[in-house]
Short mmCIF file of C-alpha atoms and ligand atoms in Angstrom, two decimals:
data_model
loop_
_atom_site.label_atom_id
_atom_site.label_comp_id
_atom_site.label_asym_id
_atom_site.label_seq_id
_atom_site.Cartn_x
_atom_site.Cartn_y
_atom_site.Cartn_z
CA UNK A 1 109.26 76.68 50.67
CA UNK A 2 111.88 79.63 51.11
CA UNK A 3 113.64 79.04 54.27
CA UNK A 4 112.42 82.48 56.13
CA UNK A 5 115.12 82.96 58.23
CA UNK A 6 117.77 82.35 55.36
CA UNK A 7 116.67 85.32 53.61
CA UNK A 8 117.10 87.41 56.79
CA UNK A 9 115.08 89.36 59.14
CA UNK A 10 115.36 92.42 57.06
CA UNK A 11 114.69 90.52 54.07
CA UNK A 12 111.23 89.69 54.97
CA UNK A 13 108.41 92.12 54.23
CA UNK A 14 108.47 90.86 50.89
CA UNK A 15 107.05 87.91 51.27
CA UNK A 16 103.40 87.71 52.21
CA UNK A 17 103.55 84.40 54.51
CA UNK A 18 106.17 85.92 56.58
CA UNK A 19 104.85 89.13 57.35
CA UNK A 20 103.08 88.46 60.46
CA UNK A 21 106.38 86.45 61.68
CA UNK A 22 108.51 89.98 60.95
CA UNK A 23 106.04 91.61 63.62
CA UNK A 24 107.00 88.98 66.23
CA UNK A 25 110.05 89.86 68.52
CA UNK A 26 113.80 88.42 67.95
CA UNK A 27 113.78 86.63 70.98
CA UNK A 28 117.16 86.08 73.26
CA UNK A 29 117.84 83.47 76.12
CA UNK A 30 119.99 84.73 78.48
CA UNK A 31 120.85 88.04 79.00
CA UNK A 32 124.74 88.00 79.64
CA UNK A 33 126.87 90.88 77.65
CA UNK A 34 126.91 88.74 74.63
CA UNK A 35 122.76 88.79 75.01
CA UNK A 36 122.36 91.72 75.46
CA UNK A 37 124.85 93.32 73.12
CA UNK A 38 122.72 91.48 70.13
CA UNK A 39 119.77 92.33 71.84
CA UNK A 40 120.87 96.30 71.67
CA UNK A 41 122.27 95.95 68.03
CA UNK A 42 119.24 94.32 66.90
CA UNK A 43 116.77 97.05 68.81
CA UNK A 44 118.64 100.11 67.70
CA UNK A 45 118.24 98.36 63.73
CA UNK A 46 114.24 98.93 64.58
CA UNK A 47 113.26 95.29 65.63
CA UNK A 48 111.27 94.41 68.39
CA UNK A 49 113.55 92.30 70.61
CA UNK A 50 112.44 90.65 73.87
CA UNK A 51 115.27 89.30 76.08
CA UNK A 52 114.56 86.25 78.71
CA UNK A 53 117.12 86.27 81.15
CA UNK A 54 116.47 83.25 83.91
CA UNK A 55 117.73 85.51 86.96
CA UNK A 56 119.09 89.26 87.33
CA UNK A 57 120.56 90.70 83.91
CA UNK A 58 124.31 90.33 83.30
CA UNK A 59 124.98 88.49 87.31
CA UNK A 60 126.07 85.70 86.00
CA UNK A 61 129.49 84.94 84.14
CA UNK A 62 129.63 88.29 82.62
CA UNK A 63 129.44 90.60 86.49
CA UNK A 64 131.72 87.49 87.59
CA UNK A 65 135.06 88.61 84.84
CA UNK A 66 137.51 90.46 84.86
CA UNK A 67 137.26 92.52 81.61
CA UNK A 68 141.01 91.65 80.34
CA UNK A 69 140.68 92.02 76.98
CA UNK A 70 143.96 90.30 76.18
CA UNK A 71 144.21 88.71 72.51
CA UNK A 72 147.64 88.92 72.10
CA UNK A 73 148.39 87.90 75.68
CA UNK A 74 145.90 84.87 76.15
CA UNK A 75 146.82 83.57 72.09
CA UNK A 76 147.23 79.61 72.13
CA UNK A 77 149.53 77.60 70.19
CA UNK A 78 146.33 75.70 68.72
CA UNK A 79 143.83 77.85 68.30
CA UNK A 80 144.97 80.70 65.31
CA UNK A 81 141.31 80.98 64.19
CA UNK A 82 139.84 81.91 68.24
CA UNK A 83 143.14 84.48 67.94
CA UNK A 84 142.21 85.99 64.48
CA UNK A 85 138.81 86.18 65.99
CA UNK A 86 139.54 88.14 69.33
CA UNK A 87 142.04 90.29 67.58
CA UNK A 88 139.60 91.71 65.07
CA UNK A 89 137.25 91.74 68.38
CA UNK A 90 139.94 93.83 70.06
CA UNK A 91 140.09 96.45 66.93
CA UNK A 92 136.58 97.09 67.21
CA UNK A 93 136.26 97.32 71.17
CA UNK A 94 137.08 101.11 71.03
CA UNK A 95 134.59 102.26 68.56
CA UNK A 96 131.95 99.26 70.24
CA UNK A 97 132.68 101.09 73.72
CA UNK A 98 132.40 104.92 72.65
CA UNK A 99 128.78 103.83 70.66
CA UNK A 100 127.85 101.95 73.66
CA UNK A 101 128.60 104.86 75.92
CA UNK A 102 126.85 107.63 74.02
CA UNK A 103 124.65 105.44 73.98
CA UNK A 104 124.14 104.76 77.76
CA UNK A 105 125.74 107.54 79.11
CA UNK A 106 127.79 104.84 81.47
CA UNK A 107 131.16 104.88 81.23
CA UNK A 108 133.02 101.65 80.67
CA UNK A 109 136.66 102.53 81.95
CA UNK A 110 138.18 100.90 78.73
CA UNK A 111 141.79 101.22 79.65
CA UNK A 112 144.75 101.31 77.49
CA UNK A 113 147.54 99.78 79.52
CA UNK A 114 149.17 96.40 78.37
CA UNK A 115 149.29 93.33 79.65
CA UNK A 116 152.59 92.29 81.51
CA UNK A 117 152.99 88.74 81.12
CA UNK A 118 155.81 87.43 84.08
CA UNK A 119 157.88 84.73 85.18
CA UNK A 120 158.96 83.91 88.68
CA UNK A 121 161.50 81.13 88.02
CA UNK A 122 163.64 79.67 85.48
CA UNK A 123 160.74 76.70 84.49
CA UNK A 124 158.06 79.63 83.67
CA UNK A 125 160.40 81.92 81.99
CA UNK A 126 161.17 78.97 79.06
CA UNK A 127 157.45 78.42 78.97
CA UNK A 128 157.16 82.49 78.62
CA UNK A 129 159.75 82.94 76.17
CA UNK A 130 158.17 79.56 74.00
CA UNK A 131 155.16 81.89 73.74
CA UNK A 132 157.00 84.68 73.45
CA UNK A 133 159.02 83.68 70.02
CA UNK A 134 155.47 82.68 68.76
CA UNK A 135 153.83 85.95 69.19
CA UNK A 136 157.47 86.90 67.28
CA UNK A 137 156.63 84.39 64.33
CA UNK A 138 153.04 85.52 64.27
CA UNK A 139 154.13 89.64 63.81
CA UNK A 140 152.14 90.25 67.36
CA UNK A 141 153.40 93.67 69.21
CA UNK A 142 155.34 92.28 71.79
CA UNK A 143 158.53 93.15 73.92
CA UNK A 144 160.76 90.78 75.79
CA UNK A 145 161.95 92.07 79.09
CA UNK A 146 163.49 91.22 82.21
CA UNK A 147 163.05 91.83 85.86
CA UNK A 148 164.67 94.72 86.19
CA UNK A 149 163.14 96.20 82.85
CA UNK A 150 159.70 94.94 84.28
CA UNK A 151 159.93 96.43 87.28
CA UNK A 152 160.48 100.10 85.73
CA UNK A 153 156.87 99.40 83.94
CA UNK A 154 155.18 97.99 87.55
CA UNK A 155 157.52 99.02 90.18
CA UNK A 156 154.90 96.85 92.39
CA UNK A 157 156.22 93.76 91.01
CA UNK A 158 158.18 91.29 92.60
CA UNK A 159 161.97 92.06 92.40
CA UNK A 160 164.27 89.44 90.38
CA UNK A 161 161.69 87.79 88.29
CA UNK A 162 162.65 85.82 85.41
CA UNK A 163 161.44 87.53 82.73
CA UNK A 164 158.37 89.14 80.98
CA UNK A 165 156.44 89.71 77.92
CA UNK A 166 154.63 93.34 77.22
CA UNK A 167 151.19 92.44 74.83
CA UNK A 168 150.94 96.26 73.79
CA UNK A 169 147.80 96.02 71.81
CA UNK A 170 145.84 94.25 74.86
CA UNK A 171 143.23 96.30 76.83
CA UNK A 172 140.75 96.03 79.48
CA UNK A 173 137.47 97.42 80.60
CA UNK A 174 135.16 97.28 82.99
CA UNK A 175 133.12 93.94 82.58
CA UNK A 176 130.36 95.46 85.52
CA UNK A 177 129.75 99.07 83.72
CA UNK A 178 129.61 97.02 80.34
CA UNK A 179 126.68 95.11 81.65
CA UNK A 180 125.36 98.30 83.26
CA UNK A 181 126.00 99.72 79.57
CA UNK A 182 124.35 97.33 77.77
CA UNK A 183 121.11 96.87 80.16
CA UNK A 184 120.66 100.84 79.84
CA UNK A 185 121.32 101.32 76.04
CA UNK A 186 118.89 97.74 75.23
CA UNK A 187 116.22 100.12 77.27
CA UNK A 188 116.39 103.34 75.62
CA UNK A 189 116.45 101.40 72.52
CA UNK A 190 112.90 99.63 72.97
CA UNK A 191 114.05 96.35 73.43
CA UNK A 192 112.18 94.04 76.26
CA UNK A 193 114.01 92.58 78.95
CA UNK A 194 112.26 89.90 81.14
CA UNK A 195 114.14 88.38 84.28
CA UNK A 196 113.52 85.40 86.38
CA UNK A 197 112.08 83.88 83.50
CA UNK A 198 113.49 80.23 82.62
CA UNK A 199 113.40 79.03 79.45
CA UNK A 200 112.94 75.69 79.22
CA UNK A 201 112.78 74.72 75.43
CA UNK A 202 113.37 76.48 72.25
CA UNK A 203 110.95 74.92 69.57
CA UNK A 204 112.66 75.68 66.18
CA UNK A 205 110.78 75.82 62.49
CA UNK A 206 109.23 78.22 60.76
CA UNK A 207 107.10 79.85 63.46
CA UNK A 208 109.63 79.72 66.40
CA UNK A 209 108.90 79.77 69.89
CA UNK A 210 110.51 79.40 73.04
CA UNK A 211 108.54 77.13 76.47
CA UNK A 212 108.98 79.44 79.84
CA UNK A 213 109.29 76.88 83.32
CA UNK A 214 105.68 78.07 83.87
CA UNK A 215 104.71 76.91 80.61
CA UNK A 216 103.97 80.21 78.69
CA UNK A 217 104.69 79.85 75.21
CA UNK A 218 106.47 82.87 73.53
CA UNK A 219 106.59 83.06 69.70
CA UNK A 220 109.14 84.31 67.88
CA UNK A 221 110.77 85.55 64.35
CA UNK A 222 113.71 84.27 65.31
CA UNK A 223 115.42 82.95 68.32
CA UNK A 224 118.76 83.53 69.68
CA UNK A 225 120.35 81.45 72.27
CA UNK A 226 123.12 83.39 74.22
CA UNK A 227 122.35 81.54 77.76
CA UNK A 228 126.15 80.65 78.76
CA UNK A 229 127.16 77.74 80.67
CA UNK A 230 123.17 77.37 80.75
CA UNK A 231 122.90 76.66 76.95
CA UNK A 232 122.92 73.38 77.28
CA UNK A 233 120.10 72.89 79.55
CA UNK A 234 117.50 74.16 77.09
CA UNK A 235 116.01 71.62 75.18
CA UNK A 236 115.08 71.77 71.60
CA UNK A 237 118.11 72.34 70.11
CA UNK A 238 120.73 69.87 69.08
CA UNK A 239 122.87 68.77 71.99
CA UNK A 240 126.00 69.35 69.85
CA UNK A 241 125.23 73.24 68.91
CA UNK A 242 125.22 73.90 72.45
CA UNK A 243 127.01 71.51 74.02
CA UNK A 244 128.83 73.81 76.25
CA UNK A 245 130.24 72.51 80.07
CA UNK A 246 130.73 75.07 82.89
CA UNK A 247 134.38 75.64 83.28
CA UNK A 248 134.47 77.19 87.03
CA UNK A 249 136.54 80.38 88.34
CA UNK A 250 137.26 81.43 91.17
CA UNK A 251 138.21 84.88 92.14
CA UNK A 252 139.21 87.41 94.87
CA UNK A 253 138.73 91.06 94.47
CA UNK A 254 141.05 92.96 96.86
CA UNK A 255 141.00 97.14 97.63
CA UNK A 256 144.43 98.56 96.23
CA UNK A 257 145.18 100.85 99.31
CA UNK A 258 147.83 103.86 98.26
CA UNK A 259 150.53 103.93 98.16
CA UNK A 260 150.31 100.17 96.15
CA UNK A 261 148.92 100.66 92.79
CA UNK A 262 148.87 99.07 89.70
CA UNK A 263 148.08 99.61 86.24
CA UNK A 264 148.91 97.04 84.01
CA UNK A 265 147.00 93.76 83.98
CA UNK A 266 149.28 91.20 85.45
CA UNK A 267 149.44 87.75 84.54
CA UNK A 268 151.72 85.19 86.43
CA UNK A 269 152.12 81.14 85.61
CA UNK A 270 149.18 80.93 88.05
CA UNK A 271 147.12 83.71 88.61
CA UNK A 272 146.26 86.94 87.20
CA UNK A 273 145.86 91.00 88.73
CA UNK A 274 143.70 93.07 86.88
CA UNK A 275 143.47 96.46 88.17
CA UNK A 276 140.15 98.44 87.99
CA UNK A 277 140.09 102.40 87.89
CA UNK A 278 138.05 102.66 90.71
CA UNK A 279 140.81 100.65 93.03
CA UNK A 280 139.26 97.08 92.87
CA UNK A 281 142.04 94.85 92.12
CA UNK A 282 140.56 91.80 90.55
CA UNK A 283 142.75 88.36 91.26
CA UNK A 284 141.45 84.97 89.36
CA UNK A 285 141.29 82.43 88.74
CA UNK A 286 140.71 78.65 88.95
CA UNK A 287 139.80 76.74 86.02
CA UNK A 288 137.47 73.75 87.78
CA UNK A 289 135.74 71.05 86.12
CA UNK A 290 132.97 71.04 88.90
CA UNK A 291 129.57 71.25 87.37
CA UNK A 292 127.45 74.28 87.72
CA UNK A 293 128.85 74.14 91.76
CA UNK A 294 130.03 77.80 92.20
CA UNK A 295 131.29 77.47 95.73
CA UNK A 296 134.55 79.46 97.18
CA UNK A 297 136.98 76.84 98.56
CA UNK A 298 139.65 77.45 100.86
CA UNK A 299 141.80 76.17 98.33
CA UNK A 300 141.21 77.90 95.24
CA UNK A 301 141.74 81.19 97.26
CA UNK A 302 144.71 79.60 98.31
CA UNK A 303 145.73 79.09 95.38
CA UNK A 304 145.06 82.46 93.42
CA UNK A 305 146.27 84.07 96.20
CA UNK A 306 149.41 82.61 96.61
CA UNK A 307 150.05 82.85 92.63
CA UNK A 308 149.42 86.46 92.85
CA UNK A 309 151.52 87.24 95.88
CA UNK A 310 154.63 85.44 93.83
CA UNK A 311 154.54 87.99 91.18
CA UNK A 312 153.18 90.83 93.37
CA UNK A 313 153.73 90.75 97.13
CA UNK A 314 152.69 93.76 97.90
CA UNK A 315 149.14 92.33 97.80
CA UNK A 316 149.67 91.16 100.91
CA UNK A 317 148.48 93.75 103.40
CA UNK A 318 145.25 94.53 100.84
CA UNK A 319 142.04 93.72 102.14
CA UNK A 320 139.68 90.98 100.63
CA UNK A 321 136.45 92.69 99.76
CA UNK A 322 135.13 89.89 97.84
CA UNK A 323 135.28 86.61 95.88
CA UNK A 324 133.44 84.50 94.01
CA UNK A 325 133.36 81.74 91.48
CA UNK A 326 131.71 82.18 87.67
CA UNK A 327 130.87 79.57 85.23
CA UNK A 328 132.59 79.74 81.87
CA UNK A 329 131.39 78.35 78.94
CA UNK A 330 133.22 75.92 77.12
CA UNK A 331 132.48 74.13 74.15
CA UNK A 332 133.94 70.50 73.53
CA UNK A 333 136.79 72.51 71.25
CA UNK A 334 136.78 75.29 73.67
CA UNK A 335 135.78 77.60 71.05
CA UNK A 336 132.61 79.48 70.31
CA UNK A 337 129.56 78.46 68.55
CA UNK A 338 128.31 80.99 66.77
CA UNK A 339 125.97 80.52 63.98
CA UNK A 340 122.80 78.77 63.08
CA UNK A 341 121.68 75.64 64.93
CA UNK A 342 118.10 74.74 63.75
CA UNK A 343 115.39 76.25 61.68
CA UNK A 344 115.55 80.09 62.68
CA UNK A 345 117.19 79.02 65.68
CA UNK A 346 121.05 80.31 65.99
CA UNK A 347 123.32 79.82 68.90
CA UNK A 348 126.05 82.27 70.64
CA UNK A 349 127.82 80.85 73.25
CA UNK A 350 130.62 78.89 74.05
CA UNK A 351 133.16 81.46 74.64
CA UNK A 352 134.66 79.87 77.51
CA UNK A 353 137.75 82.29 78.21
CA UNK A 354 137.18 85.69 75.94
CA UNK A 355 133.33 86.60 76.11
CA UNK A 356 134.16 90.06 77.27
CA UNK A 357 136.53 90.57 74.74
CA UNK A 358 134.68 88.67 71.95
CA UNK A 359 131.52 90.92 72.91
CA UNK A 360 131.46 93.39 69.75
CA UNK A 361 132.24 90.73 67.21
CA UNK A 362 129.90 88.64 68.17
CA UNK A 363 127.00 91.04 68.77
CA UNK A 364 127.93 92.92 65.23
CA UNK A 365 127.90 89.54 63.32
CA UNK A 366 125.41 87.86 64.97
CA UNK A 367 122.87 90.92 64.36
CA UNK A 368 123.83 90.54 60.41
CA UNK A 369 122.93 87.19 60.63
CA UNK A 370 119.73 88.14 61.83
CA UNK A 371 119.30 91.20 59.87
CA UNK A 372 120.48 89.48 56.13
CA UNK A 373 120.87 85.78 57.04
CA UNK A 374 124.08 86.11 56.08
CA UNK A 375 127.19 84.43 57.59
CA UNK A 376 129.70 85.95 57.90
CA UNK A 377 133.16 85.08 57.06
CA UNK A 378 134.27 86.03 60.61
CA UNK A 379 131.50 83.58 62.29
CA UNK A 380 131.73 80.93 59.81
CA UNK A 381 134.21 78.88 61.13
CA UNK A 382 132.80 79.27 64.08
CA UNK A 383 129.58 77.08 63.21
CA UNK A 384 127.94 74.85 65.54
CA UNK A 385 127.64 72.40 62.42
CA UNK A 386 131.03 71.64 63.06
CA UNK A 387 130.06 69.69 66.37
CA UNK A 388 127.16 68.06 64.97
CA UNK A 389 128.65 66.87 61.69
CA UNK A 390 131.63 65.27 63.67
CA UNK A 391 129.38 63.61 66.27
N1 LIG B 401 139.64 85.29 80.87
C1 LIG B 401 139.90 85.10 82.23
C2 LIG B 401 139.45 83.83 82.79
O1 LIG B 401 138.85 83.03 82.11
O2 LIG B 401 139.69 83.59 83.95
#
C-alpha cells in the first residue's frame, strides 16, 4: 500500500484511493506563529487548511516573546546543529517578513540593530569573552568591546561595565504584529481558523483525524501538530515526538519615557531589554520549571528587574505597564521536533528558546514536507524519531 502521505500532498491526485483524502483540509493544532505560518504557506500553495487553536490565535507563547531574533547572540557551546538552524532562519527572516507584509498589509517592525551582549563584573566578562572567542572560532560577525566602547553604541548603559560583545547579524521584530501578520495573511488566503476548540486526540493512519473536547471528529489529509508547550497533552501521538515540558518566563514590559531610549537589544548575565519601535521596552525573563503555572511572582520580577537595572539603570524611573509569564516549549534535548511522527501525522514544536526566530524555516520546510513528503535536509536532524528510537 503506498504510504499517502510519503508521496506528498501535492503528489496525490494521481492516485485514485487518495483523491477524496486530497479534498480534505491539512489540519493544524494550535495556532501559535509557527501554526499559523504553515497554515499560511500551505493556503497560499492552494490547499484547504483548517487551523484549531484551543483559545485566542497567537495569545499564548508567541504574544508572550520578545521577538529577539538573536542566532549569533543566543549560540550554545552544544548545540551547532539548533545554531546552523536559526542562522539560515535568520537569512530568510527579511524576505519571510516583506512576503508576509505584502501580504497582510501589517507591518512587523523587523529591526536591524544588533544585539549588545554585556558584562557587569569581572566573573561575567570571562564567561562573555569564553563565548566570545567561540563565536571567533566559529567565523560569527562579532566585535569585542569594552565599557567605554559600549557605551558610545547605548549611551543608556551602565557606565564601567566589564565588557561586551556586538552580534551584528542579529535582529528583532515585533513578535505581536507577526501574529497579527500571520492571522490576517492565513485569512485572505482561504485558510480556516477555529478558536476555543481543544483538541483532544490526533488519530493517525491513512484517513487522519483529529477528536475536539466536545467530541466532534474532524478528518483530515494530513495533520500537523504545532500546539506548543500543549503538544504533549494531545493524545494519539507518541509521547516521545512531542514530549515537550513548559519552560516558564516571566516578563515585564516597561514605557521608555524620552529622553531614555534604546535601540539595541540588550542582554545582561541575567536579564534581557529588548526595545520595541513603538516605546515598549520588553524585560525577561525567568526560565522556571513550574508546570503549565503562569503566575507573576514577586520574585521573578525581582529578579528581571534587578538584572536589567545592573546593565541599564536608567530603567529605573520607567513605568511598569505590564508583565506576564509564557510557556516555552522544550523538548527533552531542548531542541525542536520537526518532522514526521506517525502515519500522516508530523509534529512542529519544541522550540523552547527561538520559535520567533525559527518561524520561516520551519513554516517553509514544514509546508514541503507537506507539499512533496520530502524532508528536508534542514529538518532532518531535527526528527522526532530521534526521541523515540533512544527511548
Ligand atoms: N528567547 C527569549 C526567551 O526565551 O526568554
Amino acid at each position: 500500500m503506498v504510504n499517502a502521505f510519503d508521496s506528498g500532498l501535492a503528489a496525490r491526485t494521481n492516485e485514485d484511493d487518495v483523491v477524496t483524502q486530497h479534498d480534505k483540509p491539512v489540519v493544524i493544532v494550535g495556532a501559535g506563529v509557527i501554526g499559523l505560518s504553515i497554515g499560511w504557506l500551505i493556503a497560499e500553495a492552494g490547499l484547504r487548511v483548517v487551523i484549531l487553536e484551543r483559545g485566542v490565535a497567537g495569545r499564548g507563547t508567541s504574544w508572550l516573546a520578545a521577538g529577539m531574533l538573536a542566532a549569533d547572540a543566543e549560540i550554545g557551546f552544544e548545540e551547532m546543529d539548533v545554531y546552523r538552524l536559526s542562522r539560515e532562519s535568520l537569512r530568510r527572516w527579511s524576505l519571510f517578513a516583506s512576503k508576509l507584509s505584502d501580504a497582510s498589509g501589517v507591518d512587523l517592525d523587523l529591526r536591524t540593530e544588533e544585539t549588545l551582549a554585556v558584562a557587569d563584573d569581572p566573573d561575567s566578562a570571562e564567561a562573555l569573552r569564553r563565548v566570545y572567542q567561540f563565536q571567533v572560532e566559529e567565523g560569527l560577525d562579532v566585535q569585542w568591546l569594552d565599557g567605554q566602547e559600549a557605551l558610545e553604541v547605548e549611551p543608556f548603559l551602565a557606565p564601567r561595565l566589564a565588557g561586551a560583545v556586538l552580534s551584528r547579524n542579529d535582529r528583532q521584530v515585533d513578535n505581536r504584529a507577526l501574529v497579527n501578520a500571520l492571522v490576517e495573511a492565513f485569512g485572505r488566503a482561504g485558510g480556516e481558523l477555529r478558536e476555543k476548540s481543544v483538541v483532544d486526540e490526533v488519530v493517525p493512519g491513512r484517513g487522519p483525524s483529529v477528536v475536539l473536547s466536545d467530541g466532534e471528529h474532524v478528518e483530515a489529509a494530513v495533520v500537523v501538530l504545532a500546539a506548543g508547550a500543549w503538544s504533549q497533552r494531545i493524545r494519539g501521538v507518541p509521547r516521545e515526538a512531542v514530549g515537550v515540558r513548559p519552560v516558564k518566563g516571566q516578563m515585564v514590559q516597561l514605557e521608555m519615557i524620552p529622553p531614555f531610549g534604546l535601540s539595541h537589544v540588550i542582554r545582561g548575565p541575567h536579564a534581557y531589554l529588548a526595545p520595541k519601535s513603538d516605546g515598549r521596552l520588553l524585560v525577561g525573563a525567568t526560565s522556571e520549571e513550574m508546570g503549565f503555572d503562569t503566575s507573576v511572582t514577586a520574585g521573578g520580577l525581582y529578579e528581571i528587574l534587578e538584572g536589567a537595572w545592573e546593565i541599564v539603570p536608567g530603567i529605573y524611573d520607567l513605568p511598569i505597564v505590564d508583565q506576564w509569564a509564557g510557556l516555552r516549549p522544550a523538548s527533552t534535548d531542548h531542541r525542536p521536533l520537526l518532522g514526521k511522527a506517525a502515519e500522516n501525522v508530523i509534529v512542529a514544536t519544541g522550540h523552547y528558546r527561538h520559535g520567533i526566530l525559527l518561524t520561516p524555516i520551519t513554516a517553509e520546510e514544514i509546508t514541503k514536507l507537506v507539499l512533496e513528503g520530502e524532508t528536508s535536509p534542514w529538518i532532518a536532524p531535527f526528527s522526532p524519531s530521534r526521541l523515540v528510537m533512544d527511548s
